[in-house]
């Protein structure tokens, strides 16, 4: 892995997109004040998918995987594809997505897409974004569908993962096991908001650090939460602001062959706590971060 300090080189300038191109190109947002008096941050349509999902993720959850399918479609110029498009166009979308797009949430409705289209006149291509959370006792999800979609009958019939889900016609959100308005959620926790990031194809967020830290003594600072954000052929790791251990963490990635092969040309920005990478295969990279400990975010 070719490690460079942010700024000062042609490579670093070229890889600026790895730190900002996957999300918002402004300075990272400061976490909002912690909720008080049992009032917690609530969903708003203006939020990006990760921020929106965090308002519904229970405090006890351990991981959050978000895929923005509007962004996935835009990667291939297929923004107009819906469940009402021709089978060929829908097939083209999913073929391209499965070969070249990071989909950390797995495509929650893909397995029942045909049934949904044939019997209920909507399907996976109508999903704007989806978020899946795990840990804390009850795994669950949030699915934002197009305004025209009416999933009530499919939910009542318990089609696939929709069994036990709820639908809000005002927000167009299908939810399952999400936090109630009177319960603490991830959006009320500064450490989680600090790594939420911005718009991206996919974002994987973990509460706490990754397993498998180095045996020898290092200068690694604690990790309260981290995220890995994908956009095209770029990835951004977020650990929170003001970190002096990013270059040590970059070197740890060289010890894991699978990561060294896929995550390349690392560029660090200690002030914002971000590391940018090129990824040789977004699909492989997404599989790695959701199935194997991320070496750049390990505990000391």
Short mmCIF file of C-alpha atoms in Angstrom, two decimals:
data_model
loop_
_atom_site.label_atom_id
_atom_site.label_comp_id
_atom_site.label_asym_id
_atom_site.label_seq_id
_atom_site.Cartn_x
_atom_site.Cartn_y
_atom_site.Cartn_z
CA UNK A 1 0.00 0.00 0.00
CA UNK A 2 1.46 3.33 -1.06
CA UNK A 3 0.91 5.58 1.97
CA UNK A 4 1.00 9.34 1.51
CA UNK A 5 0.24 12.29 3.76
CA UNK A 6 -2.75 14.31 2.63
CA UNK A 7 -1.59 17.20 0.47
CA UNK A 8 1.77 17.99 -1.07
CA UNK A 9 1.91 15.42 -3.89
CA UNK A 10 0.29 14.84 -7.25
CA UNK A 11 -1.08 11.53 -6.01
CA UNK A 12 -2.58 13.12 -2.93
CA UNK A 13 -4.22 15.83 -5.00
CA UNK A 14 -5.60 13.22 -7.37
CA UNK A 15 -6.92 11.14 -4.50
CA UNK A 16 -8.67 14.03 -2.82
CA UNK A 17 -11.82 12.48 -4.21
CA UNK A 18 -11.20 9.45 -2.04
CA UNK A 19 -11.72 11.66 1.00
CA UNK A 20 -14.48 13.86 -0.32
CA UNK A 21 -15.76 12.33 -3.55
CA UNK A 22 -17.62 9.52 -1.82
CA UNK A 23 -19.63 11.99 0.22
CA UNK A 24 -20.07 15.65 1.04
CA UNK A 25 -17.17 17.79 -0.20
CA UNK A 26 -17.55 20.29 2.63
CA UNK A 27 -15.98 20.03 6.05
CA UNK A 28 -17.38 17.14 8.12
CA UNK A 29 -20.49 18.10 10.03
CA UNK A 30 -20.20 18.65 13.74
CA UNK A 31 -22.35 16.27 15.78
CA UNK A 32 -25.58 17.83 16.93
CA UNK A 33 -26.12 18.35 20.63
CA UNK A 34 -27.09 15.23 22.52
CA UNK A 35 -30.80 14.71 23.02
CA UNK A 36 -32.31 15.67 26.35
CA UNK A 37 -35.59 15.16 28.21
CA UNK A 38 -36.24 11.92 26.32
CA UNK A 39 -36.47 13.78 23.00
CA UNK A 40 -34.40 12.16 20.28
CA UNK A 41 -33.50 13.16 16.73
CA UNK A 42 -36.24 12.22 14.28
CA UNK A 43 -36.31 11.29 10.61
CA UNK A 44 -36.53 14.10 8.04
CA UNK A 45 -36.87 13.72 4.27
CA UNK A 46 -33.98 16.17 3.75
CA UNK A 47 -31.47 13.86 5.46
CA UNK A 48 -29.08 11.74 3.44
CA UNK A 49 -29.75 7.98 3.76
CA UNK A 50 -27.17 7.31 6.51
CA UNK A 51 -28.33 10.23 8.65
CA UNK A 52 -31.96 9.22 8.09
CA UNK A 53 -31.32 5.60 8.98
CA UNK A 54 -29.53 6.54 12.20
CA UNK A 55 -32.70 8.19 13.52
CA UNK A 56 -34.34 4.75 13.41
CA UNK A 57 -31.48 2.48 14.50
CA UNK A 58 -31.84 1.33 18.14
CA UNK A 59 -29.10 2.44 20.53
CA UNK A 60 -28.11 -1.18 21.16
CA UNK A 61 -27.38 -2.04 17.50
CA UNK A 62 -23.80 -2.83 16.53
CA UNK A 63 -23.69 -2.41 12.74
CA UNK A 64 -25.52 -0.44 10.07
CA UNK A 65 -25.29 -1.16 6.33
CA UNK A 66 -26.80 1.41 3.95
CA UNK A 67 -27.08 1.21 0.16
CA UNK A 68 -28.39 4.17 -1.83
CA UNK A 69 -29.97 2.62 -4.92
CA UNK A 70 -30.60 6.00 -6.49
CA UNK A 71 -26.81 6.45 -6.41
CA UNK A 72 -26.27 2.92 -7.74
CA UNK A 73 -28.52 3.68 -10.70
CA UNK A 74 -26.69 6.93 -11.39
CA UNK A 75 -23.37 5.07 -11.64
CA UNK A 76 -24.65 3.43 -14.82
CA UNK A 77 -26.92 6.16 -16.18
CA UNK A 78 -30.01 4.10 -15.34
CA UNK A 79 -31.81 6.60 -13.11
CA UNK A 80 -35.17 5.99 -14.82
CA UNK A 81 -35.31 2.23 -14.25
CA UNK A 82 -38.19 1.12 -12.00
CA UNK A 83 -40.25 -2.03 -11.56
CA UNK A 84 -42.39 -0.80 -14.46
CA UNK A 85 -39.41 -0.75 -16.83
CA UNK A 86 -38.85 -3.60 -19.27
CA UNK A 87 -37.43 -6.84 -17.87
CA UNK A 88 -34.35 -6.22 -20.03
CA UNK A 89 -33.71 -2.79 -18.46
CA UNK A 90 -34.22 -4.12 -14.94
CA UNK A 91 -31.94 -7.06 -15.69
CA UNK A 92 -29.31 -4.67 -17.02
CA UNK A 93 -29.46 -2.63 -13.80
CA UNK A 94 -28.99 -5.60 -11.49
CA UNK A 95 -26.33 -7.20 -13.67
CA UNK A 96 -24.25 -4.02 -13.65
CA UNK A 97 -24.84 -3.39 -9.95
CA UNK A 98 -23.77 -6.90 -8.97
CA UNK A 99 -20.60 -6.64 -11.04
CA UNK A 100 -19.45 -3.12 -10.25
CA UNK A 101 -21.30 -1.47 -7.32
CA UNK A 102 -20.75 -1.73 -3.57
CA UNK A 103 -24.03 -2.94 -2.01
CA UNK A 104 -23.25 -3.43 1.66
CA UNK A 105 -26.89 -3.98 2.67
CA UNK A 106 -27.31 -6.96 0.37
CA UNK A 107 -30.43 -5.97 -1.57
CA UNK A 108 -33.16 -6.78 0.94
CA UNK A 109 -35.94 -7.31 -1.61
CA UNK A 110 -33.96 -8.88 -4.43
CA UNK A 111 -34.92 -12.41 -3.39
CA UNK A 112 -38.66 -11.67 -3.63
CA UNK A 113 -38.49 -9.16 -6.48
CA UNK A 114 -40.27 -11.32 -9.04
CA UNK A 115 -43.11 -12.14 -6.67
CA UNK A 116 -43.53 -8.47 -5.73
CA UNK A 117 -43.63 -7.39 -9.38
CA UNK A 118 -46.00 -10.07 -10.56
CA UNK A 119 -48.50 -9.93 -7.71
CA UNK A 120 -48.16 -6.46 -6.14
CA UNK A 121 -46.93 -4.29 -9.06
CA UNK A 122 -43.76 -2.99 -7.40
CA UNK A 123 -40.34 -4.36 -6.65
CA UNK A 124 -36.67 -3.94 -5.79
CA UNK A 125 -36.11 -1.37 -8.54
CA UNK A 126 -38.49 0.97 -6.67
CA UNK A 127 -36.24 1.13 -3.61
CA UNK A 128 -34.59 4.55 -3.26
CA UNK A 129 -32.34 3.38 -0.42
CA UNK A 130 -32.23 0.67 2.21
CA UNK A 131 -30.53 0.22 5.57
CA UNK A 132 -30.01 -2.98 7.55
CA UNK A 133 -28.88 -3.01 11.20
CA UNK A 134 -27.72 -5.91 13.35
CA UNK A 135 -26.87 -6.58 17.00
CA UNK A 136 -28.57 -5.70 20.24
CA UNK A 137 -31.11 -8.51 20.11
CA UNK A 138 -33.37 -7.46 17.23
CA UNK A 139 -31.99 -7.09 13.72
CA UNK A 140 -34.04 -4.84 11.50
CA UNK A 141 -34.19 -2.58 8.48
CA UNK A 142 -35.43 0.61 6.86
CA UNK A 143 -36.46 0.70 3.20
CA UNK A 144 -37.31 3.98 1.45
CA UNK A 145 -39.56 3.30 -1.54
CA UNK A 146 -40.80 5.50 -4.36
CA UNK A 147 -43.81 7.67 -3.59
CA UNK A 148 -46.12 5.71 -5.91
CA UNK A 149 -45.44 2.39 -4.17
CA UNK A 150 -48.15 0.96 -1.91
CA UNK A 151 -46.57 -2.00 -0.10
CA UNK A 152 -49.35 -2.63 2.38
CA UNK A 153 -50.71 -5.80 0.75
CA UNK A 154 -47.24 -7.36 0.43
CA UNK A 155 -46.49 -6.56 4.06
CA UNK A 156 -49.81 -8.04 5.20
CA UNK A 157 -49.05 -11.18 3.20
CA UNK A 158 -45.64 -11.42 4.86
CA UNK A 159 -43.66 -11.58 1.63
CA UNK A 160 -40.06 -12.51 2.42
CA UNK A 161 -38.39 -10.01 4.79
CA UNK A 162 -41.54 -7.86 4.83
CA UNK A 163 -43.16 -10.19 7.36
CA UNK A 164 -43.72 -8.18 10.53
CA UNK A 165 -42.73 -4.88 8.88
CA UNK A 166 -44.63 -1.57 9.02
CA UNK A 167 -45.24 1.11 6.40
CA UNK A 168 -45.59 4.86 6.91
CA UNK A 169 -47.40 6.45 3.92
CA UNK A 170 -46.20 9.90 4.97
CA UNK A 171 -42.48 9.11 4.87
CA UNK A 172 -42.71 6.17 2.42
CA UNK A 173 -40.57 4.13 4.79
CA UNK A 174 -40.93 0.40 5.37
CA UNK A 175 -39.47 -0.43 8.78
CA UNK A 176 -38.88 -3.44 10.99
CA UNK A 177 -37.66 -3.50 14.60
CA UNK A 178 -36.65 0.16 14.46
CA UNK A 179 -36.31 2.49 17.46
CA UNK A 180 -39.51 4.02 18.76
CA UNK A 181 -39.75 7.84 19.04
CA UNK A 182 -39.34 7.69 22.82
CA UNK A 183 -36.19 5.51 22.73
CA UNK A 184 -32.60 6.50 22.16
CA UNK A 185 -31.30 6.01 18.63
CA UNK A 186 -27.92 6.25 16.90
CA UNK A 187 -28.63 9.82 15.79
CA UNK A 188 -28.59 10.83 19.47
CA UNK A 189 -25.02 9.55 19.91
CA UNK A 190 -22.20 11.92 18.98
CA UNK A 191 -19.74 9.15 18.14
CA UNK A 192 -22.12 7.67 15.57
CA UNK A 193 -23.08 10.99 13.98
CA UNK A 194 -19.39 11.90 13.69
CA UNK A 195 -18.79 9.01 11.25
CA UNK A 196 -22.09 9.22 9.36
CA UNK A 197 -20.49 10.80 6.30
CA UNK A 198 -22.41 12.13 3.32
CA UNK A 199 -24.12 10.88 0.16
CA UNK A 200 -22.48 7.68 -1.13
CA UNK A 201 -23.25 4.49 -3.01
CA UNK A 202 -22.93 2.47 0.20
CA UNK A 203 -21.85 3.08 3.78
CA UNK A 204 -21.06 0.50 6.46
CA UNK A 205 -21.02 1.79 10.05
CA UNK A 206 -19.78 -0.07 13.14
CA UNK A 207 -20.16 0.86 16.80
CA UNK A 208 -16.83 0.24 18.53
CA UNK A 209 -13.55 -0.90 17.01
CA UNK A 210 -12.72 -3.86 14.80
CA UNK A 211 -11.30 -7.07 16.19
CA UNK A 212 -7.72 -8.21 15.66
CA UNK A 213 -5.52 -5.39 16.92
CA UNK A 214 -1.71 -5.63 16.84
CA UNK A 215 0.03 -7.66 19.54
CA UNK A 216 2.86 -5.17 19.91
CA UNK A 217 2.44 -1.79 21.59
CA UNK A 218 1.33 0.93 19.17
CA UNK A 219 0.16 4.54 19.20
CA UNK A 220 -3.43 3.71 18.33
CA UNK A 221 -6.08 5.94 19.85
CA UNK A 222 -9.42 4.40 20.94
CA UNK A 223 -12.13 3.90 18.32
CA UNK A 224 -15.71 4.60 19.44
CA UNK A 225 -17.16 4.05 15.98
CA UNK A 226 -16.07 3.92 12.35
CA UNK A 227 -17.55 3.83 8.88
CA UNK A 228 -16.42 2.79 5.41
CA UNK A 229 -18.04 4.75 2.61
CA UNK A 230 -18.01 3.76 -1.07
CA UNK A 231 -18.49 5.81 -4.21
CA UNK A 232 -17.49 4.38 -7.58
CA UNK A 233 -13.91 3.16 -7.34
CA UNK A 234 -13.16 5.08 -4.15
CA UNK A 235 -13.60 4.38 -0.45
CA UNK A 236 -13.35 6.56 2.66
CA UNK A 237 -12.75 5.31 6.18
CA UNK A 238 -14.02 7.68 8.91
CA UNK A 239 -12.87 7.45 12.52
CA UNK A 240 -13.85 10.88 13.88
CA UNK A 241 -11.94 14.15 13.97
CA UNK A 242 -8.43 14.97 15.25
CA UNK A 243 -6.58 11.66 15.17
CA UNK A 244 -2.80 11.24 15.25
CA UNK A 245 -2.81 7.49 14.60
CA UNK A 246 -3.97 7.32 10.99
CA UNK A 247 -0.56 6.61 9.46
CA UNK A 248 0.02 3.76 11.89
CA UNK A 249 -3.42 2.42 10.98
CA UNK A 250 -2.63 2.63 7.28
CA UNK A 251 0.41 0.41 7.78
CA UNK A 252 -1.70 -2.17 9.61
CA UNK A 253 -3.60 -2.72 6.39
CA UNK A 254 -0.44 -4.01 4.73
CA UNK A 255 -0.50 -6.99 7.11
CA UNK A 256 -3.82 -8.27 5.78
CA UNK A 257 -3.36 -9.63 2.27
CA UNK A 258 -6.98 -9.31 1.20
CA UNK A 259 -7.14 -5.63 2.17
CA UNK A 260 -3.71 -4.82 0.77
CA UNK A 261 -4.82 -6.19 -2.60
CA UNK A 262 -8.12 -4.32 -2.79
CA UNK A 263 -7.60 -1.06 -0.82
CA UNK A 264 -4.73 0.82 -2.48
CA UNK A 265 -3.01 4.24 -2.48
CA UNK A 266 -4.09 5.22 1.03
CA UNK A 267 -4.20 8.95 1.80
CA UNK A 268 -4.74 10.18 5.37
CA UNK A 269 -6.20 13.41 6.77
CA UNK A 270 -5.60 13.40 10.57
CA UNK A 271 -7.59 16.59 11.24
CA UNK A 272 -10.82 15.07 9.91
CA UNK A 273 -10.00 11.48 10.83
CA UNK A 274 -10.42 10.19 7.29
CA UNK A 275 -8.41 7.80 5.14
CA UNK A 276 -9.10 7.68 1.41
CA UNK A 277 -8.43 4.71 -0.86
CA UNK A 278 -8.78 3.56 -4.39
CA UNK A 279 -10.53 0.19 -4.52
CA UNK A 280 -9.76 -2.25 -7.31
CA UNK A 281 -13.18 -3.90 -6.99
CA UNK A 282 -16.04 -2.14 -5.15
CA UNK A 283 -17.91 -5.44 -4.91
CA UNK A 284 -14.97 -7.26 -3.31
CA UNK A 285 -14.24 -4.28 -1.04
CA UNK A 286 -17.85 -4.18 0.19
CA UNK A 287 -17.77 -7.91 0.91
CA UNK A 288 -14.54 -7.52 2.88
CA UNK A 289 -15.71 -4.75 5.21
CA UNK A 290 -18.99 -6.51 5.98
CA UNK A 291 -17.48 -9.95 6.58
CA UNK A 292 -13.92 -9.43 7.85
CA UNK A 293 -12.52 -7.10 10.57
CA UNK A 294 -11.35 -3.81 9.06
CA UNK A 295 -7.60 -3.60 9.92
CA UNK A 296 -7.56 0.22 9.74
CA UNK A 297 -10.09 0.42 12.61
CA UNK A 298 -8.78 -2.19 15.06
CA UNK A 299 -8.50 -1.85 18.82
CA UNK A 300 -5.05 -1.38 20.32
#
